Amino acid sequence: MALHRKLSEQLVVLLHLIIGVQLVLAAPQPNDPSCNRICGSVNIPYPFGTSEGCYLDKSFLIKCNNSFQPPKPFLAVDNIEVLNISTDDGELRVSNLVFRSCEWWPVYDNQPSLRRISALLSLSNFSISLEKNSIFAVGCNFFAYISGWQGQHYTFMSGCTSVCGKSTGLVNGSCSGLGCCHSAIPENATKYNLTVQSIYTNGSSRTSGQSCGLGFIGETQAYTFSTLDFENLMNRETVPLLLDWAIANKKCEDAQKNWSSYLCKAANSNCSEPNALGYICKCPEGYQGNPYILDGKDGSCQDIDECKDHPNPCNANATCINTNGSYQCTCLEGYKGDGRMPPGTGCSKKPGQSKIIINIALGISISLLILLVGTLWVYWVMQRRKLIKLKEKFFQQNGGLILQRQLLNHKEYVESAKIFSAKELGKATNNYDKSRVLGQGGFGTVYKGILSDDKVVAIKKSNVVDQSQIEQFINEVVVLTKINHKNVVKLLGCCLETEVPLLVYEFITNGTLFDHIHDKNLSSSLSWEKRLKVASETAGALAYIHFETSMSIIHRDVKTTNILMDDNHTAKVSDFGASRLVPLDHTRLTTVVQGTLGYLDPKYFHTSQLTEKSDVYSFGVVIAELLTGEKALSMDRPEAERNLAMYFVTAMKEDRLLQIIDDRILIEGNIEEIKEVANIAKKCLKVRGEDRPSMKQVTKELEGLRLLEKHSLKKVDSNIQQITKHLPYASTHALGIDVDVGSSSMSTIVADDSMKNQILKPTDNDAR
Ligand SMILES: *[C@@H]1O[C@H](CO)[C@@H](O)[C@H](O)[C@H]1NC(C)=O
Ligand SMILES: *[C@@H]1O[C@H](CO)[C@@H](O)[C@H](O)[C@H]1NC(C)=O
C-alpha cells in the first residue's frame, strides 16, 4: 500500500537543535523576583521562563496566552500547549492533538472507502518520550500507524488496528485490540507522520451512517480505555504527551569540564542525565528548590524538613529527627523497628526491658513469698514437733508410761477411765479460769469443767511438778480405775499432756462433809439420821475398798474433807492420792507415813506398818467428828483437847460422852443409838490396830443402827432432858503424838521432807 510514502500535509521542523551556544553576556537570573513563574495553574521553573532573562535560552521560552481563562502556557518555538514542567526528571507534559477519521455508509460502488487523515508531528528542541508514550487507535475497524523519518529517509512504520466485530466485546480498562489498541513509538526518528484510516473488511455488515476512528500519540498511562469514552472520545481534541528535555546535549562529565558554562554549580545541586538529550541539574534527595540557583540564595535547593510533613514520615511511637537530606525515626523506649511509616517496619512493642523487669520483679516476689511461706511452715512444723515433744515429755514425766503399764496390767477396769487431751480440758475449764475454781489445797486446785457433751466434771490440777506427787497421782488413777462404788467419787479420766497431770472426776455438787459439820449454816440441816447415813455409807465405801476389790486398797487419808456430799447427802469418798494397793495375802505394808494430823493412826505413825486398820482409825475420828461437831484437831481447844480422838476416847472412858455430843443431835437423836455409834468410834480408835474392828464389821453395825433408827424415829424427844454438858479434858500425850502445831494450818500432809524422797520408789517395789 505504501501509504507512508504519500505524506500530503507536512510540517517539517527540526527535531534537535544543538544547544551549543551559551548566552554569556546577559546571564539569566534564575531567582530574579521579577520573573513570572506561574501561568494559569502551571509552574514555570527555570530553565523555563516567560520573559527575557528568566529562561535559559529560546527553546525554554514559554508564552503565556492570557486570552484563555485561565491563561495557558505554550512552548514558544513549536506553539505547543504546556501542561506542566518537571525539573527533576527532565520531563515536559504537553497537549497533543487527537486525529479523527470518519466514514459514511453505504459505500459508493461497493468500493471500500479508504479515507485517511495524516498529521506530521515535529518538535524543534525536545523529543517525544519513547518510553512513556504510545500510539493509540480507538474505534471500530480503524488502523492507526506512525511513520518515522530521519531527514528525508523513511525509517520505519508502527501501528495497530482496533477492531470490533461486536460492540459487546468491548472491555473497560483494556486497550489491546478490541475497540482500542496501542503500540510503541519507534526509535531513531526525528519526525513522525501519524495516519488514521478505516479498513474495509469483506463481508462486514455495517449499518448506514457515520463511523469515526481516532488516532493519537499520547502518554500511555494517561489514557484508560472505557466503553463510555468510546463515545466521548469522539469529541476529544487533545491528549497529554510527555516530552524529554535537557539543558545541554552533553554528558555530566563533559559539562563539568567547562566549569564556566556548567549550570549545576551550587553545592546542593547534582548533575543528572535523565534522557538521551543531555544533562540537567537536580536537587539531591531530601532537598527541594531550584538546582540552578546558587547556594544561600532564595529558592536554591534546601533540605526538606520531613518531620514537619503531614503526615509525619515516622510512626506514631517514634520521634522524628530531621537530618540534612533525610530524617531519622527513633522508636520510643520499649519499641523496636526503623520507626518509619510503611514500607518501613514502624515501631512494634518489644518484649522489652519493662516486661523483663516486671518478670524479674514478679519472679523475685514469688520466690520471696514461697520462701516466707516455707519458713513459716518449717517454723510451724518445728513448733508443733516441739509441742508434741513437750507433750511426750510431760506424758513421761507425768508417769504416763507407768500408768499405761498399770492400766495394761488391769485391763478389766480400764474401760471406765479415759485419757483426755490438754486442749479438751482447757476448753472445759475456760482455760482454768479463776471463776471455775472449786477448791484449793496443798495438793493442787480443783476446777469445775464442762465437757463438750455438757457433762459437768471436777478437774484436779496438781500444783507442782514433783516426782513424788506424780507417783501419788498415778497411784490415784490406778486405784480409782479399780473402784466402782456409789459412795466413791468416780474418776472419769486423766490428762498427762500438760506440765502437771490433770484428773477428771465426776462432779459432786454439795461440798465436803467437813463443811456440813463445821459450817454453821450447813450443820443445822445435818440431822442425826443424815449423820448416821453418812457414817454408814462411808464405812460401806471403805469396807468395799478394803475387801471387795481385787487388791485391797488402803485409803490412808480418810477425813471429813475427803468425804464429799451430793445433793441427797450421799457420801462420796474422794482423794485416793495417798492410797495403797495391798495384795490380799499381804496383811502389812511398810510405807512412808502419810495422812492428816488428827486422823492419823498413831500405831502406823510410829511403826510405818500400813494395814487397813489405819483407815479404821481415821474413820473413828470421822465418827467422833460427826458426833461432837468438833474438828479433828483444833488449836481453839485447850491443849489436852486439841486432838479430837484423844478427847473423845478420854471422855468415853470418863463416861462424859453426852457432854461432848453435838447439841443439835442430842436434841433429835436417840441417846442409845448415839451411844452405840460412840462405842463403834471408840473401838475404831483403839491404839492397837488388831483391837479395832474391820470396816466390814463397822459397816454392819452402822447399817443395823440405821435400820433401827428408821423404826424408832418417833421416840426421840424423851432423851433431851438427860443431857448435861461438861467441858472435855484429854491429853494428847496419851497417844504419844507430840506435834508442835504452831502454824495456822491444821490439815496438812504428815510426811516430812526427809521422808519425801523415799516415795519416789515405784509402787511395785513399795508393795513388796
Ligand atoms: C492566544 O491564542 C489565541 C487563540 O488561539 C490566538 O488567537 C492569539 O493569537 C494568541 N495570542 C498570542 C499572544 O499568541
Ligand atoms: C502535571 O499536571 C497534572 C494535571 O495538571 C498533574 O496531575 C500532575 O501532577 C502534574 N505533574 C507534575 C510533575 O507536576
JSON list of C-alpha atoms in Angstrom, two decimals, residues 294-463:
[
{"chain": "A", "resi": 294, "resn": "LEU", "atom": "CA", "xyz": [23.39, 29.18, 43.80]},
{"chain": "A", "resi": 295, "resn": "ASP", "atom": "CA", "xyz": [23.57, 28.24, 47.48]},
{"chain": "A", "resi": 296, "resn": "GLY", "atom": "CA", "xyz": [22.25, 30.56, 50.11]},
{"chain": "A", "resi": 297, "resn": "LYS", "atom": "CA", "xyz": [20.02, 32.37, 47.70]},
{"chain": "A", "resi": 298, "resn": "ASP", "atom": "CA", "xyz": [16.25, 32.22, 47.83]},
{"chain": "A", "resi": 299, "resn": "GLY", "atom": "CA", "xyz": [14.84, 29.23, 46.00]},
{"chain": "A", "resi": 300, "resn": "SER", "atom": "CA", "xyz": [18.06, 27.21, 45.98]},
{"chain": "A", "resi": 301, "resn": "CYS", "atom": "CA", "xyz": [17.96, 23.52, 46.94]},
{"chain": "A", "resi": 302, "resn": "GLN", "atom": "CA", "xyz": [17.12, 23.38, 50.65]},
{"chain": "A", "resi": 303, "resn": "ASP", "atom": "CA", "xyz": [16.86, 20.47, 52.97]},
{"chain": "A", "resi": 304, "resn": "ILE", "atom": "CA", "xyz": [13.32, 19.25, 53.35]},
{"chain": "A", "resi": 305, "resn": "ASP", "atom": "CA", "xyz": [12.25, 19.07, 56.99]},
{"chain": "A", "resi": 306, "resn": "GLU", "atom": "CA", "xyz": [10.40, 15.82, 56.60]},
{"chain": "A", "resi": 307, "resn": "CYS", "atom": "CA", "xyz": [9.43, 15.88, 60.26]},
{"chain": "A", "resi": 308, "resn": "LYS", "atom": "CA", "xyz": [7.18, 18.84, 59.54]},
{"chain": "A", "resi": 309, "resn": "ASP", "atom": "CA", "xyz": [5.43, 16.97, 56.78]},
{"chain": "A", "resi": 310, "resn": "HIS", "atom": "CA", "xyz": [1.86, 15.95, 57.23]},
{"chain": "A", "resi": 311, "resn": "PRO", "atom": "CA", "xyz": [1.62, 13.14, 57.82]},
{"chain": "A", "resi": 312, "resn": "ASN", "atom": "CA", "xyz": [4.89, 12.73, 59.67]},
{"chain": "A", "resi": 313, "resn": "PRO", "atom": "CA", "xyz": [7.05, 10.08, 57.95]},
{"chain": "A", "resi": 314, "resn": "CYS", "atom": "CA", "xyz": [7.69, 8.40, 61.29]},
{"chain": "A", "resi": 315, "resn": "ASN", "atom": "CA", "xyz": [5.49, 6.01, 63.22]},
{"chain": "A", "resi": 316, "resn": "ALA", "atom": "CA", "xyz": [3.36, 7.47, 65.99]},
{"chain": "A", "resi": 317, "resn": "ASN", "atom": "CA", "xyz": [5.58, 5.67, 68.52]},
{"chain": "A", "resi": 318, "resn": "ALA", "atom": "CA", "xyz": [8.76, 7.19, 67.13]},
{"chain": "A", "resi": 319, "resn": "THR", "atom": "CA", "xyz": [10.47, 10.52, 67.42]},
{"chain": "A", "resi": 320, "resn": "CYS", "atom": "CA", "xyz": [11.42, 12.20, 64.15]},
{"chain": "A", "resi": 321, "resn": "ILE", "atom": "CA", "xyz": [14.75, 13.95, 63.80]},
{"chain": "A", "resi": 322, "resn": "ASN", "atom": "CA", "xyz": [15.44, 15.87, 60.63]},
{"chain": "A", "resi": 323, "resn": "THR", "atom": "CA", "xyz": [18.90, 15.50, 59.08]},
{"chain": "A", "resi": 324, "resn": "ASN", "atom": "CA", "xyz": [20.49, 17.04, 56.01]},
{"chain": "A", "resi": 325, "resn": "GLY", "atom": "CA", "xyz": [18.73, 15.46, 53.10]},
{"chain": "A", "resi": 326, "resn": "SER", "atom": "CA", "xyz": [16.99, 12.91, 55.25]},
{"chain": "A", "resi": 327, "resn": "TYR", "atom": "CA", "xyz": [15.43, 12.25, 58.64]},
{"chain": "A", "resi": 328, "resn": "GLN", "atom": "CA", "xyz": [15.70, 9.73, 61.42]},
{"chain": "A", "resi": 329, "resn": "CYS", "atom": "CA", "xyz": [12.91, 7.90, 63.11]},
{"chain": "A", "resi": 330, "resn": "THR", "atom": "CA", "xyz": [13.74, 6.57, 66.55]},
{"chain": "A", "resi": 331, "resn": "CYS", "atom": "CA", "xyz": [11.28, 4.29, 68.20]},
{"chain": "A", "resi": 332, "resn": "LEU", "atom": "CA", "xyz": [10.35, 5.17, 71.76]},
{"chain": "A", "resi": 333, "resn": "GLU", "atom": "CA", "xyz": [11.66, 3.14, 74.67]},
{"chain": "A", "resi": 334, "resn": "GLY", "atom": "CA", "xyz": [10.17, -0.30, 74.65]},
{"chain": "A", "resi": 335, "resn": "TYR", "atom": "CA", "xyz": [9.66, -0.36, 70.89]},
{"chain": "A", "resi": 336, "resn": "LYS", "atom": "CA", "xyz": [11.72, -1.71, 68.08]},
{"chain": "A", "resi": 337, "resn": "GLY", "atom": "CA", "xyz": [11.78, -1.17, 64.32]},
{"chain": "A", "resi": 338, "resn": "ASP", "atom": "CA", "xyz": [13.00, 1.50, 61.95]},
{"chain": "A", "resi": 339, "resn": "GLY", "atom": "CA", "xyz": [10.25, 3.81, 63.11]},
{"chain": "A", "resi": 340, "resn": "ARG", "atom": "CA", "xyz": [9.23, 4.68, 59.56]},
{"chain": "A", "resi": 341, "resn": "MET", "atom": "CA", "xyz": [5.81, 4.57, 58.04]},
{"chain": "A", "resi": 342, "resn": "PRO", "atom": "CA", "xyz": [5.18, 1.73, 55.58]},
{"chain": "A", "resi": 343, "resn": "PRO", "atom": "CA", "xyz": [7.03, 0.35, 53.72]},
{"chain": "A", "resi": 344, "resn": "GLY", "atom": "CA", "xyz": [9.21, 0.92, 56.78]},
{"chain": "A", "resi": 345, "resn": "THR", "atom": "CA", "xyz": [8.78, -1.50, 59.64]},
{"chain": "A", "resi": 346, "resn": "GLY", "atom": "CA", "xyz": [7.40, 1.12, 62.00]},
{"chain": "A", "resi": 347, "resn": "CYS", "atom": "CA", "xyz": [7.59, 0.53, 65.72]},
{"chain": "A", "resi": 348, "resn": "SER", "atom": "CA", "xyz": [6.42, -2.59, 67.46]},
{"chain": "A", "resi": 349, "resn": "LYS", "atom": "CA", "xyz": [6.43, -3.34, 71.15]},
{"chain": "A", "resi": 350, "resn": "LYS", "atom": "CA", "xyz": [9.43, -5.38, 72.10]},
{"chain": "A", "resi": 351, "resn": "PRO", "atom": "CA", "xyz": [9.27, -7.96, 74.86]},
{"chain": "A", "resi": 352, "resn": "GLY", "atom": "CA", "xyz": [11.28, -5.11, 76.21]},
{"chain": "A", "resi": 353, "resn": "GLN", "atom": "CA", "xyz": [13.09, -4.42, 79.42]},
{"chain": "A", "resi": 354, "resn": "SER", "atom": "CA", "xyz": [9.99, -3.23, 81.20]},
{"chain": "A", "resi": 355, "resn": "LYS", "atom": "CA", "xyz": [8.44, -6.62, 80.68]},
{"chain": "A", "resi": 356, "resn": "ILE", "atom": "CA", "xyz": [11.67, -8.33, 81.67]},
{"chain": "A", "resi": 357, "resn": "ILE", "atom": "CA", "xyz": [11.90, -6.13, 84.76]},
{"chain": "A", "resi": 358, "resn": "ILE", "atom": "CA", "xyz": [8.30, -6.92, 85.61]},
{"chain": "A", "resi": 359, "resn": "ASN", "atom": "CA", "xyz": [9.01, -10.61, 85.11]},
{"chain": "A", "resi": 360, "resn": "ILE", "atom": "CA", "xyz": [12.11, -10.42, 87.28]},
{"chain": "A", "resi": 361, "resn": "ALA", "atom": "CA", "xyz": [10.23, -8.48, 89.94]},
{"chain": "A", "resi": 362, "resn": "LEU", "atom": "CA", "xyz": [7.39, -10.96, 89.77]},
{"chain": "A", "resi": 363, "resn": "GLY", "atom": "CA", "xyz": [9.83, -13.83, 89.99]},
{"chain": "A", "resi": 364, "resn": "ILE", "atom": "CA", "xyz": [11.57, -12.33, 92.99]},
{"chain": "A", "resi": 365, "resn": "SER", "atom": "CA", "xyz": [8.31, -11.61, 94.77]},
{"chain": "A", "resi": 366, "resn": "ILE", "atom": "CA", "xyz": [7.04, -15.11, 94.14]},
{"chain": "A", "resi": 367, "resn": "SER", "atom": "CA", "xyz": [10.33, -16.58, 95.34]},
{"chain": "A", "resi": 368, "resn": "LEU", "atom": "CA", "xyz": [10.21, -14.42, 98.44]},
{"chain": "A", "resi": 369, "resn": "LEU", "atom": "CA", "xyz": [6.64, -15.41, 99.07]},
{"chain": "A", "resi": 370, "resn": "ILE", "atom": "CA", "xyz": [7.47, -19.08, 98.68]},
{"chain": "A", "resi": 371, "resn": "LEU", "atom": "CA", "xyz": [10.46, -18.61, 100.96]},
{"chain": "A", "resi": 372, "resn": "LEU", "atom": "CA", "xyz": [8.32, -16.84, 103.54]},
{"chain": "A", "resi": 373, "resn": "VAL", "atom": "CA", "xyz": [5.58, -19.44, 103.40]},
{"chain": "A", "resi": 374, "resn": "GLY", "atom": "CA", "xyz": [8.19, -22.18, 103.53]},
{"chain": "A", "resi": 375, "resn": "THR", "atom": "CA", "xyz": [9.89, -20.60, 106.52]},
{"chain": "A", "resi": 376, "resn": "LEU", "atom": "CA", "xyz": [6.59, -20.16, 108.30]},
{"chain": "A", "resi": 377, "resn": "TRP", "atom": "CA", "xyz": [5.67, -23.73, 107.52]},
{"chain": "A", "resi": 378, "resn": "VAL", "atom": "CA", "xyz": [9.01, -25.06, 108.79]},
{"chain": "A", "resi": 379, "resn": "TYR", "atom": "CA", "xyz": [8.64, -22.87, 111.88]},
{"chain": "A", "resi": 380, "resn": "TRP", "atom": "CA", "xyz": [5.11, -24.14, 112.40]},
{"chain": "A", "resi": 381, "resn": "VAL", "atom": "CA", "xyz": [6.18, -27.75, 111.94]},
{"chain": "A", "resi": 382, "resn": "MET", "atom": "CA", "xyz": [9.08, -27.25, 114.35]},
{"chain": "A", "resi": 383, "resn": "GLN", "atom": "CA", "xyz": [6.80, -25.60, 116.88]},
{"chain": "A", "resi": 384, "resn": "ARG", "atom": "CA", "xyz": [4.37, -28.42, 116.52]},
{"chain": "A", "resi": 385, "resn": "ARG", "atom": "CA", "xyz": [7.09, -31.00, 116.91]},
{"chain": "A", "resi": 386, "resn": "LYS", "atom": "CA", "xyz": [8.34, -29.10, 119.91]},
{"chain": "A", "resi": 387, "resn": "LEU", "atom": "CA", "xyz": [4.84, -29.13, 121.35]},
{"chain": "A", "resi": 388, "resn": "ILE", "atom": "CA", "xyz": [4.44, -32.81, 120.63]},
{"chain": "A", "resi": 389, "resn": "LYS", "atom": "CA", "xyz": [7.86, -33.49, 122.16]},
{"chain": "A", "resi": 390, "resn": "LEU", "atom": "CA", "xyz": [6.85, -31.42, 125.16]},
{"chain": "A", "resi": 391, "resn": "LYS", "atom": "CA", "xyz": [3.62, -33.32, 125.46]},
{"chain": "A", "resi": 392, "resn": "GLU", "atom": "CA", "xyz": [5.51, -36.58, 125.20]},
{"chain": "A", "resi": 393, "resn": "LYS", "atom": "CA", "xyz": [7.95, -35.32, 127.78]},
{"chain": "A", "resi": 394, "resn": "PHE", "atom": "CA", "xyz": [5.10, -34.38, 130.06]},
{"chain": "A", "resi": 395, "resn": "PHE", "atom": "CA", "xyz": [3.45, -37.68, 129.42]},
{"chain": "A", "resi": 396, "resn": "GLN", "atom": "CA", "xyz": [6.57, -39.49, 130.52]},
{"chain": "A", "resi": 397, "resn": "GLN", "atom": "CA", "xyz": [7.25, -37.08, 133.30]},
{"chain": "A", "resi": 398, "resn": "ASN", "atom": "CA", "xyz": [3.69, -37.38, 134.45]},
{"chain": "A", "resi": 399, "resn": "GLY", "atom": "CA", "xyz": [4.04, -41.09, 134.70]},
{"chain": "A", "resi": 400, "resn": "GLY", "atom": "CA", "xyz": [2.24, -41.80, 131.51]},
{"chain": "A", "resi": 401, "resn": "LEU", "atom": "CA", "xyz": [4.35, -44.87, 130.93]},
{"chain": "A", "resi": 402, "resn": "ILE", "atom": "CA", "xyz": [3.80, -46.18, 134.42]},
{"chain": "A", "resi": 403, "resn": "LEU", "atom": "CA", "xyz": [0.14, -45.51, 134.04]},
{"chain": "A", "resi": 404, "resn": "GLN", "atom": "CA", "xyz": [-0.02, -47.25, 130.73]},
{"chain": "A", "resi": 405, "resn": "ARG", "atom": "CA", "xyz": [1.71, -50.24, 132.24]},
{"chain": "A", "resi": 406, "resn": "GLN", "atom": "CA", "xyz": [-0.60, -50.15, 135.23]},
{"chain": "A", "resi": 407, "resn": "LEU", "atom": "CA", "xyz": [-3.66, -49.83, 133.09]},
{"chain": "A", "resi": 408, "resn": "LEU", "atom": "CA", "xyz": [-2.46, -52.67, 130.90]},
{"chain": "A", "resi": 409, "resn": "ASN", "atom": "CA", "xyz": [-2.00, -54.84, 133.97]},
{"chain": "A", "resi": 410, "resn": "HIS", "atom": "CA", "xyz": [-5.59, -54.25, 134.95]},
{"chain": "A", "resi": 411, "resn": "LYS", "atom": "CA", "xyz": [-7.34, -54.17, 131.64]},
{"chain": "A", "resi": 412, "resn": "GLU", "atom": "CA", "xyz": [-10.69, -55.10, 133.09]},
{"chain": "A", "resi": 413, "resn": "TYR", "atom": "CA", "xyz": [-11.02, -51.68, 134.75]},
{"chain": "A", "resi": 414, "resn": "VAL", "atom": "CA", "xyz": [-9.62, -49.52, 132.06]},
{"chain": "A", "resi": 415, "resn": "GLU", "atom": "CA", "xyz": [-12.85, -49.06, 130.15]},
{"chain": "A", "resi": 416, "resn": "SER", "atom": "CA", "xyz": [-14.13, -46.53, 132.65]},
{"chain": "A", "resi": 417, "resn": "ALA", "atom": "CA", "xyz": [-11.06, -44.30, 132.51]},
{"chain": "A", "resi": 418, "resn": "LYS", "atom": "CA", "xyz": [-10.42, -42.04, 129.64]},
{"chain": "A", "resi": 419, "resn": "ILE", "atom": "CA", "xyz": [-7.30, -40.12, 128.65]},
{"chain": "A", "resi": 420, "resn": "PHE", "atom": "CA", "xyz": [-8.32, -36.55, 127.95]},
{"chain": "A", "resi": 421, "resn": "SER", "atom": "CA", "xyz": [-6.38, -34.15, 125.75]},
{"chain": "A", "resi": 422, "resn": "ALA", "atom": "CA", "xyz": [-4.98, -30.96, 127.20]},
{"chain": "A", "resi": 423, "resn": "LYS", "atom": "CA", "xyz": [-6.95, -28.99, 124.66]},
{"chain": "A", "resi": 424, "resn": "GLU", "atom": "CA", "xyz": [-10.22, -30.63, 125.67]},
{"chain": "A", "resi": 425, "resn": "LEU", "atom": "CA", "xyz": [-9.74, -29.85, 129.34]},
{"chain": "A", "resi": 426, "resn": "GLY", "atom": "CA", "xyz": [-8.52, -26.32, 128.67]},
{"chain": "A", "resi": 427, "resn": "LYS", "atom": "CA", "xyz": [-11.73, -25.71, 126.82]},
{"chain": "A", "resi": 428, "resn": "ALA", "atom": "CA", "xyz": [-13.82, -27.35, 129.54]},
{"chain": "A", "resi": 429, "resn": "THR", "atom": "CA", "xyz": [-12.38, -25.07, 132.22]},
{"chain": "A", "resi": 430, "resn": "ASN", "atom": "CA", "xyz": [-12.38, -21.94, 130.11]},
{"chain": "A", "resi": 431, "resn": "ASN", "atom": "CA", "xyz": [-8.55, -22.10, 130.25]},
{"chain": "A", "resi": 432, "resn": "TYR", "atom": "CA", "xyz": [-8.53, -22.67, 134.02]},
{"chain": "A", "resi": 433, "resn": "ASP", "atom": "CA", "xyz": [-10.42, -19.51, 134.71]},
{"chain": "A", "resi": 434, "resn": "LYS", "atom": "CA", "xyz": [-10.45, -18.32, 138.32]},
{"chain": "A", "resi": 435, "resn": "SER", "atom": "CA", "xyz": [-14.22, -18.36, 138.38]},
{"chain": "A", "resi": 436, "resn": "ARG", "atom": "CA", "xyz": [-14.11, -22.09, 137.82]},
{"chain": "A", "resi": 437, "resn": "VAL", "atom": "CA", "xyz": [-12.05, -22.88, 140.93]},
{"chain": "A", "resi": 438, "resn": "LEU", "atom": "CA", "xyz": [-13.96, -25.21, 143.25]},
{"chain": "A", "resi": 439, "resn": "GLY", "atom": "CA", "xyz": [-11.30, -25.68, 145.85]},
{"chain": "A", "resi": 440, "resn": "GLN", "atom": "CA", "xyz": [-7.65, -25.28, 146.56]},
{"chain": "A", "resi": 441, "resn": "GLY", "atom": "CA", "xyz": [-5.30, -27.15, 148.81]},
{"chain": "A", "resi": 442, "resn": "GLY", "atom": "CA", "xyz": [-1.76, -28.32, 149.24]},
{"chain": "A", "resi": 443, "resn": "PHE", "atom": "CA", "xyz": [-2.27, -30.91, 146.54]},
{"chain": "A", "resi": 444, "resn": "GLY", "atom": "CA", "xyz": [-3.47, -28.53, 143.86]},
{"chain": "A", "resi": 445, "resn": "THR", "atom": "CA", "xyz": [-6.54, -26.84, 142.55]},
{"chain": "A", "resi": 446, "resn": "VAL", "atom": "CA", "xyz": [-9.89, -28.31, 141.61]},
{"chain": "A", "resi": 447, "resn": "TYR", "atom": "CA", "xyz": [-11.75, -26.67, 138.75]},
{"chain": "A", "resi": 448, "resn": "LYS", "atom": "CA", "xyz": [-15.27, -27.07, 137.60]},
{"chain": "A", "resi": 449, "resn": "GLY", "atom": "CA", "xyz": [-15.23, -28.16, 133.99]},
{"chain": "A", "resi": 450, "resn": "ILE", "atom": "CA", "xyz": [-17.93, -28.53, 131.39]},
{"chain": "A", "resi": 451, "resn": "LEU", "atom": "CA", "xyz": [-17.09, -31.07, 128.72]},
{"chain": "A", "resi": 452, "resn": "SER", "atom": "CA", "xyz": [-18.20, -30.76, 125.11]},
{"chain": "A", "resi": 453, "resn": "ASP", "atom": "CA", "xyz": [-21.12, -33.12, 125.86]},
{"chain": "A", "resi": 454, "resn": "ASP", "atom": "CA", "xyz": [-22.28, -30.71, 128.61]},
{"chain": "A", "resi": 455, "resn": "LYS", "atom": "CA", "xyz": [-21.21, -33.11, 131.32]},
{"chain": "A", "resi": 456, "resn": "VAL", "atom": "CA", "xyz": [-20.06, -31.28, 134.44]},
{"chain": "A", "resi": 457, "resn": "VAL", "atom": "CA", "xyz": [-16.81, -32.59, 135.87]},
{"chain": "A", "resi": 458, "resn": "ALA", "atom": "CA", "xyz": [-14.29, -31.69, 138.52]},
{"chain": "A", "resi": 459, "resn": "ILE", "atom": "CA", "xyz": [-10.77, -31.34, 137.22]},
{"chain": "A", "resi": 460, "resn": "LYS", "atom": "CA", "xyz": [-7.97, -31.67, 139.70]},
{"chain": "A", "resi": 461, "resn": "LYS", "atom": "CA", "xyz": [-4.75, -29.95, 138.72]},
{"chain": "A", "resi": 462, "resn": "SER", "atom": "CA", "xyz": [-1.62, -30.58, 140.70]},
{"chain": "A", "resi": 463, "resn": "ASN", "atom": "CA", "xyz": [0.21, -27.54, 141.95]}
]
